[in-house]
Tab-separated table of C-alpha atoms in Angstrom:
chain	number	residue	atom	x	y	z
G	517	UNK	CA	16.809	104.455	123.656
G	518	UNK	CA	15.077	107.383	125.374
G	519	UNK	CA	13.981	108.047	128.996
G	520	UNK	CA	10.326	108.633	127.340
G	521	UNK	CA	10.680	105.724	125.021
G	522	UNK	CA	11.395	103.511	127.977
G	523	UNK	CA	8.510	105.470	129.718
G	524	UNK	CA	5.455	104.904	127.031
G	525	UNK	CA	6.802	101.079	127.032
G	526	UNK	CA	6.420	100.546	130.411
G	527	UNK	CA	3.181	102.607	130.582
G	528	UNK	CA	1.960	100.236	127.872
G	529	UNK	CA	2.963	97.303	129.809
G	530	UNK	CA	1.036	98.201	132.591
G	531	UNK	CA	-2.248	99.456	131.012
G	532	UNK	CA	-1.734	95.662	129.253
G	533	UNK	CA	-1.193	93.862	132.534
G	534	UNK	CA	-4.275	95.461	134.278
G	535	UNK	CA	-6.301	94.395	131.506
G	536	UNK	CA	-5.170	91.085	131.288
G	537	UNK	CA	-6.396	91.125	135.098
G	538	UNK	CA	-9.360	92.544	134.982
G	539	UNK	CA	-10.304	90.182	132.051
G	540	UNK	CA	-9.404	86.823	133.926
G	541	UNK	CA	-11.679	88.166	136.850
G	542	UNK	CA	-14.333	88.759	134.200
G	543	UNK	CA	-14.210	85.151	133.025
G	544	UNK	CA	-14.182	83.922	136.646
G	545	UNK	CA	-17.556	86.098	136.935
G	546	UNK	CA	-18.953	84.556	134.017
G	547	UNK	CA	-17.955	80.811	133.768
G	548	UNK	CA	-16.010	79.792	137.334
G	549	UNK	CA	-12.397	79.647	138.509
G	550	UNK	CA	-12.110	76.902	135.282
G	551	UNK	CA	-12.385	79.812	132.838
G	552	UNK	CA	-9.645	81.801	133.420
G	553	UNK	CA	-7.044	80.739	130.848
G	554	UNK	CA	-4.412	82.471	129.331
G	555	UNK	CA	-5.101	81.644	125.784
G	556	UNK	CA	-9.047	82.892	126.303
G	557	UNK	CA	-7.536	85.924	127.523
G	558	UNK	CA	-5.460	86.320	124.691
G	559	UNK	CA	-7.921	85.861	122.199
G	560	UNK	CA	-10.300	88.510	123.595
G	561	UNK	CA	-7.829	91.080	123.457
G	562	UNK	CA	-6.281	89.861	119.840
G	563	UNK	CA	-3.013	88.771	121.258
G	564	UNK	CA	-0.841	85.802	120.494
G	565	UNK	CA	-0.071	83.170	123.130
G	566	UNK	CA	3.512	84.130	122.608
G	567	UNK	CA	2.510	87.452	123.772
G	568	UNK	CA	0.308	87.522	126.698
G	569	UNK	CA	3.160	84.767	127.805
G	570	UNK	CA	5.773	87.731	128.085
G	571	UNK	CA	3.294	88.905	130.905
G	572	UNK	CA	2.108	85.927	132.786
G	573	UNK	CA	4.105	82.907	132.220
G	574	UNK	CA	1.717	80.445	133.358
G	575	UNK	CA	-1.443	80.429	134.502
G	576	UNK	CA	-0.523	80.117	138.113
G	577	UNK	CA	1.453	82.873	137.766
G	578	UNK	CA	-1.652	85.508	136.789
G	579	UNK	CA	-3.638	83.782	139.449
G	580	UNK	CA	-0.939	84.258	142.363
G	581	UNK	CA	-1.130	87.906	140.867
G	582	UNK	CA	-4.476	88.423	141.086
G	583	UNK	CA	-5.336	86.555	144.303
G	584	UNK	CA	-2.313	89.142	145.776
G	585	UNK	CA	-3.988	92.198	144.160
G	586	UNK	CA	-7.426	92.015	145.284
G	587	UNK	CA	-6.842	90.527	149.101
G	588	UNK	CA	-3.924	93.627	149.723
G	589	UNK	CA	-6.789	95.854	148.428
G	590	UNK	CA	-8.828	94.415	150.617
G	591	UNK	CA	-6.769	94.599	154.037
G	592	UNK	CA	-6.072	98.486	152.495
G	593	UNK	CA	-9.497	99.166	152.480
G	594	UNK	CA	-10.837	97.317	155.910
G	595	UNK	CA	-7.376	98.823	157.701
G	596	UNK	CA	-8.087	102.525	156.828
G	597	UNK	CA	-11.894	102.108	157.749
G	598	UNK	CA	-10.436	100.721	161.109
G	599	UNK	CA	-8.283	103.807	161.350
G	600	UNK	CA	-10.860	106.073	161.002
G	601	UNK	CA	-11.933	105.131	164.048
G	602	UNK	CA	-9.731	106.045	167.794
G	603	UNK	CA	-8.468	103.422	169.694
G	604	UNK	CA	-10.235	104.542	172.744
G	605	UNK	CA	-13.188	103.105	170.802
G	606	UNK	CA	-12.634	98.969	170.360
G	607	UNK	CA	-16.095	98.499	169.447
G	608	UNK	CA	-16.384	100.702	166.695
G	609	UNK	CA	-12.923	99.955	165.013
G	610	UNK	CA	-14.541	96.583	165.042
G	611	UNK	CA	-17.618	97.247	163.357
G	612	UNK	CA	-15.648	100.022	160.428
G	613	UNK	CA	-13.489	97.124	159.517
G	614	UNK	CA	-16.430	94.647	159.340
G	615	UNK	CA	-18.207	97.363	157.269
G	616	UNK	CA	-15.515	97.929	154.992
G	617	UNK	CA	-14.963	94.341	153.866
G	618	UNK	CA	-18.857	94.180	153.126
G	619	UNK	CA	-18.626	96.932	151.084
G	620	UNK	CA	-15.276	95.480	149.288
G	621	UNK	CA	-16.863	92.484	148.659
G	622	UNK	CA	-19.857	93.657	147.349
G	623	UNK	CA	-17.770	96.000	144.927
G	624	UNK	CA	-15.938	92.908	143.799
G	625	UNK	CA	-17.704	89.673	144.244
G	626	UNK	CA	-15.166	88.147	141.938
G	627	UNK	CA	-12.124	88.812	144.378
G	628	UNK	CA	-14.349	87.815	147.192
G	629	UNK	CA	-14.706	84.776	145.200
G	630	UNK	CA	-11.098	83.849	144.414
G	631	UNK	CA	-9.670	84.639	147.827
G	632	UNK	CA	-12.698	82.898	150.001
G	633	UNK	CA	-14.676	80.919	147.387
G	634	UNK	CA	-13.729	77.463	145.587
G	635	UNK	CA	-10.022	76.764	145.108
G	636	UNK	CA	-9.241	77.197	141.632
G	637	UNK	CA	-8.587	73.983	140.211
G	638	UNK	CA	-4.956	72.269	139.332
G	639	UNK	CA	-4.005	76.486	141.131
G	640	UNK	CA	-0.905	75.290	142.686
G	641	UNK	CA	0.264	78.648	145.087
G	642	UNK	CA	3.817	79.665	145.767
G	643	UNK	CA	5.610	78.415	148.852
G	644	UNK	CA	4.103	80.327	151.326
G	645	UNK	CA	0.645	81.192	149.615
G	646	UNK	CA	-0.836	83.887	147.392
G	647	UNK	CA	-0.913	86.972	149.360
G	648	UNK	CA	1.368	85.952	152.488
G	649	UNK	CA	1.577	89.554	153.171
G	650	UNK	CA	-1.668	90.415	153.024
G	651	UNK	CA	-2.826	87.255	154.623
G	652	UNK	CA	-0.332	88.543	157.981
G	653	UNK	CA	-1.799	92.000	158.181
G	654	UNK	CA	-5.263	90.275	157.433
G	655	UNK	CA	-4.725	88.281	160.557
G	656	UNK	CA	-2.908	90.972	162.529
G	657	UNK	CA	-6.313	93.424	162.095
G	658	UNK	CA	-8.190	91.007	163.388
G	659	UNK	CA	-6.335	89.699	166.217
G	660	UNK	CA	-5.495	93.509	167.352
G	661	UNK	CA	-9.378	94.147	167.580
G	662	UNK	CA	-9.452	91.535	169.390
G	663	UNK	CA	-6.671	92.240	171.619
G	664	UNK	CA	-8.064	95.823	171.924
G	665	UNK	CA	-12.012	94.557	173.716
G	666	UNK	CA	-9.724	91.767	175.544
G	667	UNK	CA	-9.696	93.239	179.196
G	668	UNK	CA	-13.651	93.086	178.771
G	669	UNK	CA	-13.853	90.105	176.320
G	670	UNK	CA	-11.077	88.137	178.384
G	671	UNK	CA	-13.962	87.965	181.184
G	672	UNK	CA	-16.580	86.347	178.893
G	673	UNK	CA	-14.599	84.524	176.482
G	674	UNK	CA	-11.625	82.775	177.961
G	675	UNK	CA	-11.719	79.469	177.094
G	676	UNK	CA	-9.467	75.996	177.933
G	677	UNK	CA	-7.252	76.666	174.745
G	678	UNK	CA	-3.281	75.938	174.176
G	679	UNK	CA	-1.105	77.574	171.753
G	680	UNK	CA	-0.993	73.531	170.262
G	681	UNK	CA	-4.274	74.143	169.053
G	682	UNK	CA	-3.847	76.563	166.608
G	683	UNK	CA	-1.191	76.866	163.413
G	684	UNK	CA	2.549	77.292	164.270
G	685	UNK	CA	2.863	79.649	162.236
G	686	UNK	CA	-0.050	81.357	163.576
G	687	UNK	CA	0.690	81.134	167.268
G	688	UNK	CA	4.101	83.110	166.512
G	689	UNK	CA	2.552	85.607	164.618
G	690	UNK	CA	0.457	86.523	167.612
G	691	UNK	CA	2.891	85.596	170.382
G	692	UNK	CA	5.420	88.491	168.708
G	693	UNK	CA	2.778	91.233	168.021
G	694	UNK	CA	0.442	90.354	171.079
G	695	UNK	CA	3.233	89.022	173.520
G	696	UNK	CA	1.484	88.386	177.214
G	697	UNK	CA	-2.020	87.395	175.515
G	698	UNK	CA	-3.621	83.664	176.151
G	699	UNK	CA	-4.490	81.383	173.539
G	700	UNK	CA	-7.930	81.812	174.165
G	701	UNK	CA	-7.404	85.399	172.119
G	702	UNK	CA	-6.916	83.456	168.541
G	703	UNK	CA	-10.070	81.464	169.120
G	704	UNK	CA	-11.842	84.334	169.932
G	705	UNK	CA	-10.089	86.228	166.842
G	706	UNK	CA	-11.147	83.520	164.674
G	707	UNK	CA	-14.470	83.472	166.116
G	708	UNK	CA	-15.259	86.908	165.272
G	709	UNK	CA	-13.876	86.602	161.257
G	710	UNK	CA	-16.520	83.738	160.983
G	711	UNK	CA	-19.431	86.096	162.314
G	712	UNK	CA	-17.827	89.199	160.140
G	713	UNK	CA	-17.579	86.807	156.743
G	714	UNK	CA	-20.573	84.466	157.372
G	715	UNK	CA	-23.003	86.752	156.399
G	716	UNK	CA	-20.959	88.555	153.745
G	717	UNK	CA	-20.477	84.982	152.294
G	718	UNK	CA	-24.431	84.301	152.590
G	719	UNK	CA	-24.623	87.877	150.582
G	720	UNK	CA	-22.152	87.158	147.602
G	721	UNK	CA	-23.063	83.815	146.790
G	722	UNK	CA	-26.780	84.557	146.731
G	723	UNK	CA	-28.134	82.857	149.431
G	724	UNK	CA	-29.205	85.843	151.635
G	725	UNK	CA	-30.723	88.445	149.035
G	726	UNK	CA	-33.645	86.146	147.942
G	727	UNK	CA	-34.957	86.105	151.649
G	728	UNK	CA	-34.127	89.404	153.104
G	729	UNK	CA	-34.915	92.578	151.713
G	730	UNK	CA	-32.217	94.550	153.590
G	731	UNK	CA	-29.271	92.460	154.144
G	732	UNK	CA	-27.476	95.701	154.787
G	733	UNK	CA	-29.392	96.242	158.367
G	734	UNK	CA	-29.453	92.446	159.140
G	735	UNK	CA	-25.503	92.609	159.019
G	736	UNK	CA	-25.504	95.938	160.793
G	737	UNK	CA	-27.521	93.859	163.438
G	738	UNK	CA	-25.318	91.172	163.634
G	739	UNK	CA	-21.689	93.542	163.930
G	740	UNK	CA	-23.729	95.276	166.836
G	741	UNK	CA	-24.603	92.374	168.725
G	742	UNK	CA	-20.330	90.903	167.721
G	743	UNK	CA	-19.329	93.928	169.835
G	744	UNK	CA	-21.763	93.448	172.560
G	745	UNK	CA	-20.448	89.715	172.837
G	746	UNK	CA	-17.062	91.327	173.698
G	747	UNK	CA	-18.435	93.096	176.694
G	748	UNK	CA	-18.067	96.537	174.468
């Protein structure tokens, strides 16, 4: 067999597997997390059961896939906006990543949808979940900005917390990348994704658009007054 034989296969394959993708996100658009099903998917793109099979043996498997795809394009995304920014400004690396996973999630609703929304039903994940990967950098960017404002935040936000409060799993991530911060850091960390996703939330499910004309400024409002809240 040839090296370009084996070449236009596997170029095949993948032109086949983003399709089969971006057609399960479709159907999650159009009728829930219920309609994405293999055999739908196979019948919109003329293929047997047998054959869209070869690519996603289960279900499960094209939604661990897919739930992977779009939340590591997402952390992509919200960690180069962050970069843009220099560290000798905490405040605005905080409001480019808030920015950038608005604009992510208003580019694809859908993956907003399967990574935040309803669980998809009888979805049972890997050990470990989805995205683990992308779930740890997820949590790193977010706990770094927050590490970043801390000398100032520290002053206005330092709680009565323990390290028993939050996940294990969790409170080593942050005790090995932040060693020396308190526990009062994660609450604060998680604290700030609720004000960064709250609105965005409000935005993709509907809720917000009907009643403000500019959702755009009322979340540029709300990432401005995040960073003055850390003493920024």
């Amino acid at each position: 067999m040839g090296e370009q034989t084996i070449s236009r296969r596997a170029r095949l394959r993948a032109e086949t597997t983003r399709e089969i993708k971006e057609i399960a996100l479709r159907l999650m658009a159009d009728g829930g997390p219920d309609a994405i099903a293999l055999r739908a998917i196979a019948r919109e793109m003329g293929m047997t059961a047998g054959a869209i099979y070869s690519y996603f043996p289960t279900r499960d498997d094209l939604i661990t896939t897919l739930i992977t795809d779009v939340y590591t394009d997402l952390v992509d995304r919200a960690e180069a906006a962050r970069d843009t920014v220099p560290e000798t400004d905490p405040g605005g690396r905080v409001i480019a990543w808030a920015q950038a996973v608005r604009a992510w999630a208003l580019a694809n609703p859908e993956g907003f949808r399967l990574i935040y929304g309803d669980p998809v039903p009888g979805y049972q994940a890997p050990e470990g979940g989805a995205a683990s990967e992308a779930e740890h950098r997820a949590c790193a960017g977010l706990t770094g900005l927050v590490a970043a404002a801390w000398p100032r935040a520290g002053a206005l936000h330092d709680g009565d917390y323990r390290w028993a409060d939050f996940d294990p799993g969790l409170v080593a991530q942050v005790q090995e990348e932040f060693p020396g911060l308190p526990p009062a850091v994660v609450a604060l960390a998680l604290r700030v994704w609720g004000r960064m996703h709250g609105l965005v939330a409000l935005e993709i499910y509907g809720h917000l658009s009907p009643l403000a004309n500019d959702p755009a400024a009322i979340y540029r409002a709300e990432m401005r007054d995040l960073v003055r809240s850390l003493g920024l």
